[in-house]
Amino acid sequence: MRIDVLTLFPEILEPVLKESLLGKAIEEELLEIVLTNPRDFTQDRHRTVDDTPYGGGAGMVMKCEPLFAAIESLKDRNSLKRVIHLSPRGRRLDQDLVKELAQEKDLVLLCSRYEGVDERVVEGIVTDEVSIGDYVLSGGEVPALVLIEAISRMLPGVIGDWESVETDSFFNGLLGIAQYTRPQTFREMSVPDVLMSGHHEAIRRWRRKEALRVTLQRRPDLIDKLVLTKEDNELLAELEAERSRTEKEIQP
Ligand code: 21W
């Protein structure tokens, strides 16, 4: 997959793209990231990329000309690309959208700064707007990194152990469960017995039940989206039975 990123601050992305899983994916050519600075597409002496908003008000707006020129310089190569503007007004990013975008051959990510881009950029070239959540950031660069990292994990070959992707929270629709490693007892806190039992089937069932328990407790909205198996329904019934039992215990 190739991702073109349009940003006034390529220095924000560069170091992150060099490290760890992303760095390896790029090195192994499973992913190609090209950073383009719209400032390089300005025509004036001051390389102006922003201007004051018509109608007045605070802040600056990113100008049309450098953005159209920059995006058109990429589109020459392939006109079918999705152009994604990272914007607080966009569709909230979730794993379903990540999976959908990971199917594309090419993407263009547009990072804005200041109060955003001239609306004619959105009307003229942007195909999708994506937000990473309901909080205020200073621009689209960190959201673009979030999106790139999430997409990269869905690309074939990037994660060696595909099982760890499939069992991941949000891939399978459930939150992750508690994890333990050695020592078996630390400051009088012990690892659950079942994990030490060596009974693989018992461990698998226990883990599924714990995943359902923690998800039911913290994110019941995720349970509503699940396709439940027969076993899931049994486990949920067990959890419900445990719950009504403890409820009785705390009654007078
Ligand atoms: C933040 C730009 C606020 C514009 C109401 C009306 C990209 C982002 C961003 C930014 C405003 C994302 C206003 C989650 C984010 C991003 C910069 C609008 C003035 N408010 N996902 N007018 N959060 N943020 N502010 O901030 O570019 S994806």
PDB file of C-alpha atoms and ligand atoms in Angstrom:
ATOM      1  CA  MET A   1       0.000   0.000   0.000  1.00  0.00           C
ATOM      2  CA  ARG A   2       1.097   3.543  -0.735  1.00  0.00           C
ATOM      3  CA  ILE A   3       0.025   6.450   1.452  1.00  0.00           C
ATOM      4  CA  ASP A   4       0.732  10.041   0.440  1.00  0.00           C
ATOM      5  CA  VAL A   5       0.571  12.492   3.309  1.00  0.00           C
ATOM      6  CA  LEU A   6       0.136  16.212   2.716  1.00  0.00           C
ATOM      7  CA  THR A   7       1.433  18.174   5.669  1.00  0.00           C
ATOM      8  CA  LEU A   8       3.030  21.504   6.503  1.00  0.00           C
ATOM      9  CA  PHE A   9       4.957  19.657   9.242  1.00  0.00           C
ATOM     10  CA  PRO A  10       6.573  16.524   7.802  1.00  0.00           C
ATOM     11  CA  GLU A  11       9.052  16.668  10.740  1.00  0.00           C
ATOM     12  CA  ILE A  12       6.230  15.572  13.064  1.00  0.00           C
ATOM     13  CA  LEU A  13       5.705  12.329  11.151  1.00  0.00           C
ATOM     14  CA  GLU A  14       9.249  11.448  10.064  1.00  0.00           C
ATOM     15  CA  PRO A  15      10.683  10.103  13.341  1.00  0.00           C
ATOM     16  CA  VAL A  16       7.585   8.034  14.159  1.00  0.00           C
ATOM     17  CA  LEU A  17       7.613   6.422  10.706  1.00  0.00           C
ATOM     18  CA  LYS A  18      11.210   5.297  11.237  1.00  0.00           C
ATOM     19  CA  GLU A  19      10.595   3.269  14.402  1.00  0.00           C
ATOM     20  CA  SER A  20       9.330  -0.125  15.404  1.00  0.00           C
ATOM     21  CA  LEU A  21       6.591  -1.919  13.466  1.00  0.00           C
ATOM     22  CA  LEU A  22       5.961   0.991  11.073  1.00  0.00           C
ATOM     23  CA  GLY A  23       9.658   1.418  10.351  1.00  0.00           C
ATOM     24  CA  LYS A  24       9.936  -2.291   9.550  1.00  0.00           C
ATOM     25  CA  ALA A  25       6.808  -2.312   7.354  1.00  0.00           C
ATOM     26  CA  ILE A  26       8.266   0.567   5.327  1.00  0.00           C
ATOM     27  CA  GLU A  27      11.728  -0.999   5.166  1.00  0.00           C
ATOM     28  CA  GLU A  28      10.231  -4.278   3.931  1.00  0.00           C
ATOM     29  CA  GLU A  29       8.200  -2.320   1.328  1.00  0.00           C
ATOM     30  CA  LEU A  30       4.887  -3.614   2.651  1.00  0.00           C
ATOM     31  CA  LEU A  31       3.989   0.050   3.057  1.00  0.00           C
ATOM     32  CA  GLU A  32       5.228   3.148   1.244  1.00  0.00           C
ATOM     33  CA  ILE A  33       4.744   6.574   2.817  1.00  0.00           C
ATOM     34  CA  VAL A  34       5.492   9.725   0.850  1.00  0.00           C
ATOM     35  CA  LEU A  35       5.371  13.064   2.662  1.00  0.00           C
ATOM     36  CA  THR A  36       4.542  16.121   0.584  1.00  0.00           C
ATOM     37  CA  ASN A  37       4.629  19.684   1.872  1.00  0.00           C
ATOM     38  CA  PRO A  38       2.023  21.990   0.277  1.00  0.00           C
ATOM     39  CA  ARG A  39       4.458  24.839   0.937  1.00  0.00           C
ATOM     40  CA  ASP A  40       6.590  23.417  -1.876  1.00  0.00           C
ATOM     41  CA  PHE A  41       3.641  24.124  -4.219  1.00  0.00           C
ATOM     42  CA  THR A  42       3.360  27.848  -3.485  1.00  0.00           C
ATOM     43  CA  GLN A  43       4.203  30.423  -6.149  1.00  0.00           C
ATOM     44  CA  ASP A  44       4.844  33.575  -4.114  1.00  0.00           C
ATOM     45  CA  ARG A  45       8.049  34.862  -2.564  1.00  0.00           C
ATOM     46  CA  HIS A  46       6.837  34.196   0.987  1.00  0.00           C
ATOM     47  CA  ARG A  47       5.596  30.656   0.227  1.00  0.00           C
ATOM     48  CA  THR A  48       2.208  31.527   1.745  1.00  0.00           C
ATOM     49  CA  VAL A  49      -0.009  28.584   2.701  1.00  0.00           C
ATOM     50  CA  ASP A  50      -2.619  30.298   4.900  1.00  0.00           C
ATOM     51  CA  ASP A  51      -4.687  33.474   5.020  1.00  0.00           C
ATOM     52  CA  THR A  52      -7.289  35.220   7.188  1.00  0.00           C
ATOM     53  CA  PRO A  53     -10.895  33.972   6.969  1.00  0.00           C
ATOM     54  CA  TYR A  54     -13.432  35.864   4.843  1.00  0.00           C
ATOM     55  CA  GLY A  55     -16.079  37.369   7.115  1.00  0.00           C
ATOM     56  CA  GLY A  56     -13.540  37.838   9.890  1.00  0.00           C
ATOM     57  CA  GLY A  57     -12.858  35.859  13.025  1.00  0.00           C
ATOM     58  CA  ALA A  58      -9.917  34.293  14.755  1.00  0.00           C
ATOM     59  CA  GLY A  59      -7.326  32.017  13.225  1.00  0.00           C
ATOM     60  CA  MET A  60      -6.103  31.306   9.748  1.00  0.00           C
ATOM     61  CA  VAL A  61      -7.360  29.098   6.940  1.00  0.00           C
ATOM     62  CA  MET A  62      -5.252  26.971   4.600  1.00  0.00           C
ATOM     63  CA  LYS A  63      -5.400  28.396   1.074  1.00  0.00           C
ATOM     64  CA  CYS A  64      -6.774  26.539  -1.957  1.00  0.00           C
ATOM     65  CA  GLU A  65      -3.982  26.970  -4.488  1.00  0.00           C
ATOM     66  CA  PRO A  66      -1.092  25.124  -2.757  1.00  0.00           C
ATOM     67  CA  LEU A  67      -3.395  22.268  -1.659  1.00  0.00           C
ATOM     68  CA  PHE A  68      -4.958  21.776  -5.102  1.00  0.00           C
ATOM     69  CA  ALA A  69      -1.503  21.912  -6.722  1.00  0.00           C
ATOM     70  CA  ALA A  70      -0.033  19.441  -4.220  1.00  0.00           C
ATOM     71  CA  ILE A  71      -2.905  16.958  -4.489  1.00  0.00           C
ATOM     72  CA  GLU A  72      -3.039  17.218  -8.281  1.00  0.00           C
ATOM     73  CA  SER A  73       0.678  16.439  -8.430  1.00  0.00           C
ATOM     74  CA  LEU A  74      -0.146  13.094  -6.774  1.00  0.00           C
ATOM     75  CA  LYS A  75      -3.381  12.393  -8.612  1.00  0.00           C
ATOM     76  CA  ASP A  76      -1.511  12.353 -11.931  1.00  0.00           C
ATOM     77  CA  ARG A  77      -0.256   8.930 -10.933  1.00  0.00           C
ATOM     78  CA  ASN A  78      -3.636   7.453 -10.077  1.00  0.00           C
ATOM     79  CA  SER A  79      -6.959   9.265 -10.285  1.00  0.00           C
ATOM     80  CA  LEU A  80      -8.959   6.726  -8.268  1.00  0.00           C
ATOM     81  CA  LYS A  81      -7.372   7.511  -4.921  1.00  0.00           C
ATOM     82  CA  ARG A  82      -9.406   8.299  -1.861  1.00  0.00           C
ATOM     83  CA  VAL A  83      -8.360  11.641  -0.401  1.00  0.00           C
ATOM     84  CA  ILE A  84      -8.920  11.631   3.344  1.00  0.00           C
ATOM     85  CA  HIS A  85      -9.012  14.892   5.236  1.00  0.00           C
ATOM     86  CA  LEU A  86      -8.245  14.440   8.933  1.00  0.00           C
ATOM     87  CA  SER A  87     -10.830  16.687  10.534  1.00  0.00           C
ATOM     88  CA  PRO A  88     -12.720  16.979  13.824  1.00  0.00           C
ATOM     89  CA  ARG A  89     -15.897  17.062  11.689  1.00  0.00           C
ATOM     90  CA  GLY A  90     -15.127  13.662  10.166  1.00  0.00           C
ATOM     91  CA  ARG A  91     -16.440  10.142  10.660  1.00  0.00           C
ATOM     92  CA  ARG A  92     -15.100   8.780  13.923  1.00  0.00           C
ATOM     93  CA  LEU A  93     -12.313   6.271  13.324  1.00  0.00           C
ATOM     94  CA  ASP A  94     -12.963   2.716  14.464  1.00  0.00           C
ATOM     95  CA  GLN A  95     -11.599  -0.708  13.533  1.00  0.00           C
ATOM     96  CA  ASP A  96     -14.299  -1.212  10.880  1.00  0.00           C
ATOM     97  CA  LEU A  97     -13.120   1.923   9.062  1.00  0.00           C
ATOM     98  CA  VAL A  98      -9.471   0.890   9.531  1.00  0.00           C
ATOM     99  CA  LYS A  99     -10.200  -2.492   7.895  1.00  0.00           C
ATOM    100  CA  GLU A 100     -12.051  -0.798   5.044  1.00  0.00           C
ATOM    101  CA  LEU A 101      -9.212   1.657   4.337  1.00  0.00           C
ATOM    102  CA  ALA A 102      -6.589  -1.104   4.574  1.00  0.00           C
ATOM    103  CA  GLN A 103      -8.179  -2.673   1.451  1.00  0.00           C
ATOM    104  CA  GLU A 104      -7.183   0.323  -0.727  1.00  0.00           C
ATOM    105  CA  LYS A 105      -4.096   0.256  -2.913  1.00  0.00           C
ATOM    106  CA  ASP A 106      -3.367   3.977  -2.410  1.00  0.00           C
ATOM    107  CA  LEU A 107      -4.533   6.661  -0.029  1.00  0.00           C
ATOM    108  CA  VAL A 108      -3.921  10.380   0.267  1.00  0.00           C
ATOM    109  CA  LEU A 109      -4.084  11.885   3.753  1.00  0.00           C
ATOM    110  CA  LEU A 110      -4.546  15.624   4.067  1.00  0.00           C
ATOM    111  CA  CYS A 111      -3.456  17.127   7.395  1.00  0.00           C
ATOM    112  CA  SER A 112      -4.751  20.592   8.141  1.00  0.00           C
ATOM    113  CA  ARG A 113      -3.577  23.139  10.670  1.00  0.00           C
ATOM    114  CA  TYR A 114      -4.993  26.421  12.009  1.00  0.00           C
ATOM    115  CA  GLU A 115      -8.798  26.569  11.614  1.00  0.00           C
ATOM    116  CA  GLY A 116      -8.747  24.048   8.780  1.00  0.00           C
ATOM    117  CA  VAL A 117      -8.816  24.260   5.007  1.00  0.00           C
ATOM    118  CA  ASP A 118     -10.783  26.473   2.601  1.00  0.00           C
ATOM    119  CA  GLU A 119     -14.090  24.618   2.096  1.00  0.00           C
ATOM    120  CA  ARG A 120     -13.477  24.486  -1.679  1.00  0.00           C
ATOM    121  CA  VAL A 121     -10.645  21.999  -1.018  1.00  0.00           C
ATOM    122  CA  VAL A 122     -13.126  19.734   0.762  1.00  0.00           C
ATOM    123  CA  GLU A 123     -15.732  20.124  -2.016  1.00  0.00           C
ATOM    124  CA  GLY A 124     -13.218  19.792  -4.838  1.00  0.00           C
ATOM    125  CA  ILE A 125     -10.862  16.978  -3.859  1.00  0.00           C
ATOM    126  CA  VAL A 126     -11.584  15.423  -0.485  1.00  0.00           C
ATOM    127  CA  THR A 127     -13.533  12.141  -0.624  1.00  0.00           C
ATOM    128  CA  ASP A 128     -13.634  11.284   3.107  1.00  0.00           C
ATOM    129  CA  GLU A 129     -13.277  13.146   6.399  1.00  0.00           C
ATOM    130  CA  VAL A 130     -12.026  11.220   9.431  1.00  0.00           C
ATOM    131  CA  SER A 131     -11.750  12.223  13.098  1.00  0.00           C
ATOM    132  CA  ILE A 132      -9.911  10.166  15.728  1.00  0.00           C
ATOM    133  CA  GLY A 133     -12.216  11.164  18.582  1.00  0.00           C
ATOM    134  CA  ASP A 134     -14.008  13.922  20.396  1.00  0.00           C
ATOM    135  CA  TYR A 135     -11.182  16.039  21.792  1.00  0.00           C
ATOM    136  CA  VAL A 136      -9.351  19.037  20.374  1.00  0.00           C
ATOM    137  CA  LEU A 137      -5.915  18.645  18.825  1.00  0.00           C
ATOM    138  CA  SER A 138      -3.823  21.225  16.981  1.00  0.00           C
ATOM    139  CA  GLY A 139      -3.854  19.636  13.561  1.00  0.00           C
ATOM    140  CA  GLY A 140      -4.185  16.461  11.525  1.00  0.00           C
ATOM    141  CA  GLU A 141      -0.601  15.169  11.815  1.00  0.00           C
ATOM    142  CA  VAL A 142      -1.024  13.059  14.953  1.00  0.00           C
ATOM    143  CA  PRO A 143      -4.396  11.737  13.689  1.00  0.00           C
ATOM    144  CA  ALA A 144      -2.672  10.788  10.389  1.00  0.00           C
ATOM    145  CA  LEU A 145      -0.054   8.823  12.355  1.00  0.00           C
ATOM    146  CA  VAL A 146      -2.809   7.090  14.313  1.00  0.00           C
ATOM    147  CA  LEU A 147      -4.552   6.138  11.081  1.00  0.00           C
ATOM    148  CA  ILE A 148      -1.331   4.969   9.385  1.00  0.00           C
ATOM    149  CA  GLU A 149      -0.352   2.829  12.370  1.00  0.00           C
ATOM    150  CA  ALA A 150      -3.804   1.245  12.610  1.00  0.00           C
ATOM    151  CA  ILE A 151      -3.921   0.551   8.850  1.00  0.00           C
ATOM    152  CA  SER A 152      -0.378  -0.855   8.774  1.00  0.00           C
ATOM    153  CA  ARG A 153      -1.334  -3.542  11.299  1.00  0.00           C
ATOM    154  CA  MET A 154      -4.022  -4.798   8.921  1.00  0.00           C
ATOM    155  CA  LEU A 155      -1.650  -5.172   5.936  1.00  0.00           C
ATOM    156  CA  PRO A 156      -0.555  -8.694   5.040  1.00  0.00           C
ATOM    157  CA  GLY A 157       2.883  -9.509   6.459  1.00  0.00           C
ATOM    158  CA  VAL A 158       3.247  -6.523   8.773  1.00  0.00           C
ATOM    159  CA  ILE A 159       2.408  -8.498  11.902  1.00  0.00           C
ATOM    160  CA  GLY A 160       4.227 -11.806  11.801  1.00  0.00           C
ATOM    161  CA  ASP A 161       1.798 -13.541  14.123  1.00  0.00           C
ATOM    162  CA  TRP A 162      -1.605 -12.989  12.488  1.00  0.00           C
ATOM    163  CA  GLU A 163      -3.249 -14.767  15.410  1.00  0.00           C
ATOM    164  CA  SER A 164      -2.321 -11.822  17.634  1.00  0.00           C
ATOM    165  CA  VAL A 165      -4.183  -9.490  15.235  1.00  0.00           C
ATOM    166  CA  GLU A 166      -7.282 -11.661  15.147  1.00  0.00           C
ATOM    167  CA  THR A 167      -7.476 -12.100  18.892  1.00  0.00           C
ATOM    168  CA  ASP A 168      -6.800  -8.404  19.441  1.00  0.00           C
ATOM    169  CA  SER A 169      -9.440  -6.336  21.135  1.00  0.00           C
ATOM    170  CA  PHE A 170     -11.503  -4.430  18.577  1.00  0.00           C
ATOM    171  CA  PHE A 171     -10.574  -6.895  15.863  1.00  0.00           C
ATOM    172  CA  ASN A 172     -12.715  -9.577  17.489  1.00  0.00           C
ATOM    173  CA  GLY A 173     -14.969  -6.909  19.012  1.00  0.00           C
ATOM    174  CA  LEU A 174     -14.037  -7.620  22.645  1.00  0.00           C
ATOM    175  CA  LEU A 175     -11.722  -5.907  25.100  1.00  0.00           C
ATOM    176  CA  GLY A 176      -8.506  -7.611  26.092  1.00  0.00           C
ATOM    177  CA  ILE A 177      -8.254  -9.614  29.286  1.00  0.00           C
ATOM    178  CA  ALA A 178      -5.727  -9.469  32.112  1.00  0.00           C
ATOM    179  CA  GLN A 179      -2.307 -10.881  31.226  1.00  0.00           C
ATOM    180  CA  TYR A 180       0.322 -12.399  33.515  1.00  0.00           C
ATOM    181  CA  THR A 181       3.943 -13.456  33.251  1.00  0.00           C
ATOM    182  CA  ARG A 182       6.490 -14.806  35.713  1.00  0.00           C
ATOM    183  CA  PRO A 183       6.766 -14.955  38.696  1.00  0.00           C
ATOM    184  CA  GLN A 184       3.683 -16.958  39.630  1.00  0.00           C
ATOM    185  CA  THR A 185       3.374 -15.072  42.925  1.00  0.00           C
ATOM    186  CA  PHE A 186       4.444 -11.459  43.316  1.00  0.00           C
ATOM    187  CA  ARG A 187       3.938  -9.698  46.680  1.00  0.00           C
ATOM    188  CA  GLU A 188       1.269 -12.260  47.633  1.00  0.00           C
ATOM    189  CA  MET A 189      -0.632 -11.704  44.393  1.00  0.00           C
ATOM    190  CA  SER A 190      -1.003 -14.932  42.437  1.00  0.00           C
ATOM    191  CA  VAL A 191      -1.816 -15.777  38.843  1.00  0.00           C
ATOM    192  CA  PRO A 192      -5.288 -17.378  38.358  1.00  0.00           C
ATOM    193  CA  ASP A 193      -4.998 -21.156  38.822  1.00  0.00           C
ATOM    194  CA  VAL A 194      -6.578 -22.058  35.493  1.00  0.00           C
ATOM    195  CA  LEU A 195      -3.659 -20.415  33.627  1.00  0.00           C
ATOM    196  CA  MET A 196      -1.221 -22.708  35.457  1.00  0.00           C
ATOM    197  CA  SER A 197      -3.342 -25.827  34.827  1.00  0.00           C
ATOM    198  CA  GLY A 198      -2.100 -26.674  31.341  1.00  0.00           C
ATOM    199  CA  HIS A 199      -5.695 -27.469  30.268  1.00  0.00           C
ATOM    200  CA  HIS A 200      -5.755 -25.658  26.944  1.00  0.00           C
ATOM    201  CA  GLU A 201      -9.497 -26.016  26.393  1.00  0.00           C
ATOM    202  CA  ALA A 202     -10.274 -24.794  29.942  1.00  0.00           C
ATOM    203  CA  ILE A 203      -7.906 -21.859  29.433  1.00  0.00           C
ATOM    204  CA  ARG A 204      -9.481 -20.923  26.095  1.00  0.00           C
ATOM    205  CA  ARG A 205     -13.006 -20.978  27.581  1.00  0.00           C
ATOM    206  CA  TRP A 206     -11.893 -19.030  30.684  1.00  0.00           C
ATOM    207  CA  ARG A 207     -10.256 -16.361  28.529  1.00  0.00           C
ATOM    208  CA  ARG A 208     -13.365 -15.988  26.361  1.00  0.00           C
ATOM    209  CA  LYS A 209     -15.472 -15.635  29.502  1.00  0.00           C
ATOM    210  CA  GLU A 210     -13.093 -13.028  30.964  1.00  0.00           C
ATOM    211  CA  ALA A 211     -13.182 -11.073  27.686  1.00  0.00           C
ATOM    212  CA  LEU A 212     -16.987 -11.103  27.788  1.00  0.00           C
ATOM    213  CA  ARG A 213     -16.917 -10.114  31.483  1.00  0.00           C
ATOM    214  CA  VAL A 214     -14.634  -7.104  31.065  1.00  0.00           C
ATOM    215  CA  THR A 215     -16.420  -5.963  27.895  1.00  0.00           C
ATOM    216  CA  LEU A 216     -19.852  -6.284  29.499  1.00  0.00           C
ATOM    217  CA  GLN A 217     -18.594  -4.306  32.485  1.00  0.00           C
ATOM    218  CA  ARG A 218     -16.770  -1.497  30.675  1.00  0.00           C
ATOM    219  CA  ARG A 219     -18.128  -1.358  27.131  1.00  0.00           C
ATOM    220  CA  PRO A 220     -21.604  -2.934  26.935  1.00  0.00           C
ATOM    221  CA  ASP A 221     -22.049  -1.069  23.631  1.00  0.00           C
ATOM    222  CA  LEU A 222     -19.478  -3.445  22.078  1.00  0.00           C
ATOM    223  CA  ILE A 223     -21.457  -6.515  23.171  1.00  0.00           C
ATOM    224  CA  ASP A 224     -24.463  -5.237  21.208  1.00  0.00           C
ATOM    225  CA  LYS A 225     -22.387  -5.297  17.998  1.00  0.00           C
ATOM    226  CA  LEU A 226     -21.093  -8.875  18.502  1.00  0.00           C
ATOM    227  CA  VAL A 227     -22.249 -11.957  16.682  1.00  0.00           C
ATOM    228  CA  LEU A 228     -22.573 -14.309  19.658  1.00  0.00           C
ATOM    229  CA  THR A 229     -21.810 -18.009  19.386  1.00  0.00           C
ATOM    230  CA  LYS A 230     -23.656 -20.684  21.350  1.00  0.00           C
ATOM    231  CA  GLU A 231     -20.706 -20.782  23.750  1.00  0.00           C
ATOM    232  CA  ASP A 232     -20.803 -16.982  24.171  1.00  0.00           C
ATOM    233  CA  ASN A 233     -24.443 -17.212  25.191  1.00  0.00           C
ATOM    234  CA  GLU A 234     -23.602 -19.931  27.724  1.00  0.00           C
ATOM    235  CA  LEU A 235     -20.761 -17.831  29.123  1.00  0.00           C
ATOM    236  CA  LEU A 236     -22.977 -14.735  29.291  1.00  0.00           C
ATOM    237  CA  ALA A 237     -25.597 -16.782  31.151  1.00  0.00           C
ATOM    238  CA  GLU A 238     -22.900 -17.892  33.629  1.00  0.00           C
ATOM    239  CA  LEU A 239     -21.812 -14.272  34.122  1.00  0.00           C
ATOM    240  CA  GLU A 240     -25.426 -13.222  34.651  1.00  0.00           C
ATOM    241  CA  ALA A 241     -25.888 -16.038  37.202  1.00  0.00           C
ATOM    242  CA  GLU A 242     -22.733 -14.898  39.037  1.00  0.00           C
ATOM    243  CA  ARG A 243     -24.001 -11.344  39.012  1.00  0.00           C
ATOM    244  CA  SER A 244     -27.435 -12.149  40.442  1.00  0.00           C
ATOM    245  CA  ARG A 245     -25.768 -14.330  43.105  1.00  0.00           C
ATOM    246  CA  THR A 246     -23.470 -11.496  44.288  1.00  0.00           C
ATOM    247  CA  GLU A 247     -26.441  -9.131  44.164  1.00  0.00           C
ATOM    248  CA  LYS A 248     -28.276 -11.386  46.641  1.00  0.00           C
ATOM    249  CA  GLU A 249     -25.175 -11.460  48.874  1.00  0.00           C
ATOM    250  CA  ILE A 250     -25.161  -7.696  49.276  1.00  0.00           C
ATOM    251  CA  GLN A 251     -28.895  -7.525  50.025  1.00  0.00           C
ATOM    252  CA  PRO A 252     -29.785  -7.204  53.786  1.00  0.00           C
TER     253      PRO A 252
HETATM  254  C1  21W B   1      -9.337  21.601  15.891  1.00  0.00           C
HETATM  255  C2  21W B   1      -9.067  22.235  13.604  1.00  0.00           C
HETATM  256  C3  21W B   1     -10.501  22.361  15.953  1.00  0.00           C
HETATM  257  C4  21W B   1     -10.224  23.003  13.676  1.00  0.00           C
HETATM  258  C5  21W B   1     -16.210  25.041  16.429  1.00  0.00           C
HETATM  259  C6  21W B   1     -16.325  25.825  15.298  1.00  0.00           C
HETATM  260  C7  21W B   1      -7.961  16.289  12.687  1.00  0.00           C
HETATM  261  C8  21W B   1      -8.619  16.418  14.900  1.00  0.00           C
HETATM  262  C9  21W B   1      -8.035  17.118  13.794  1.00  0.00           C
HETATM  263  C10 21W B   1      -8.604  21.587  14.727  1.00  0.00           C
HETATM  264  C11 21W B   1     -10.950  23.064  14.845  1.00  0.00           C
HETATM  265  C12 21W B   1      -8.961  15.099  14.573  1.00  0.00           C
HETATM  266  C13 21W B   1     -14.282  25.825  15.912  1.00  0.00           C
HETATM  267  C14 21W B   1      -9.817  14.619  16.658  1.00  0.00           C
HETATM  268  C15 21W B   1      -8.933  16.813  16.256  1.00  0.00           C
HETATM  269  C16 21W B   1      -7.567  18.514  13.673  1.00  0.00           C
HETATM  270  C17 21W B   1      -7.355  20.771  14.646  1.00  0.00           C
HETATM  271  C18 21W B   1     -12.181  23.911  14.921  1.00  0.00           C
HETATM  272  C19 21W B   1     -12.835  26.060  15.914  1.00  0.00           C
HETATM  273  N1  21W B   1     -14.925  25.072  16.778  1.00  0.00           N
HETATM  274  N2  21W B   1      -9.553  14.206  15.425  1.00  0.00           N
HETATM  275  N3  21W B   1     -15.100  26.298  15.044  1.00  0.00           N
HETATM  276  N4  21W B   1      -9.528  15.903  17.067  1.00  0.00           N
HETATM  277  N5  21W B   1      -7.661  19.337  14.714  1.00  0.00           N
HETATM  278  N6  21W B   1     -12.048  24.890  15.982  1.00  0.00           N
HETATM  279  O1  21W B   1      -8.688  17.936  16.702  1.00  0.00           O
HETATM  280  O2  21W B   1      -7.143  18.926  12.619  1.00  0.00           O
HETATM  281  S1  21W B   1      -8.576  14.767  12.948  1.00  0.00           S
END
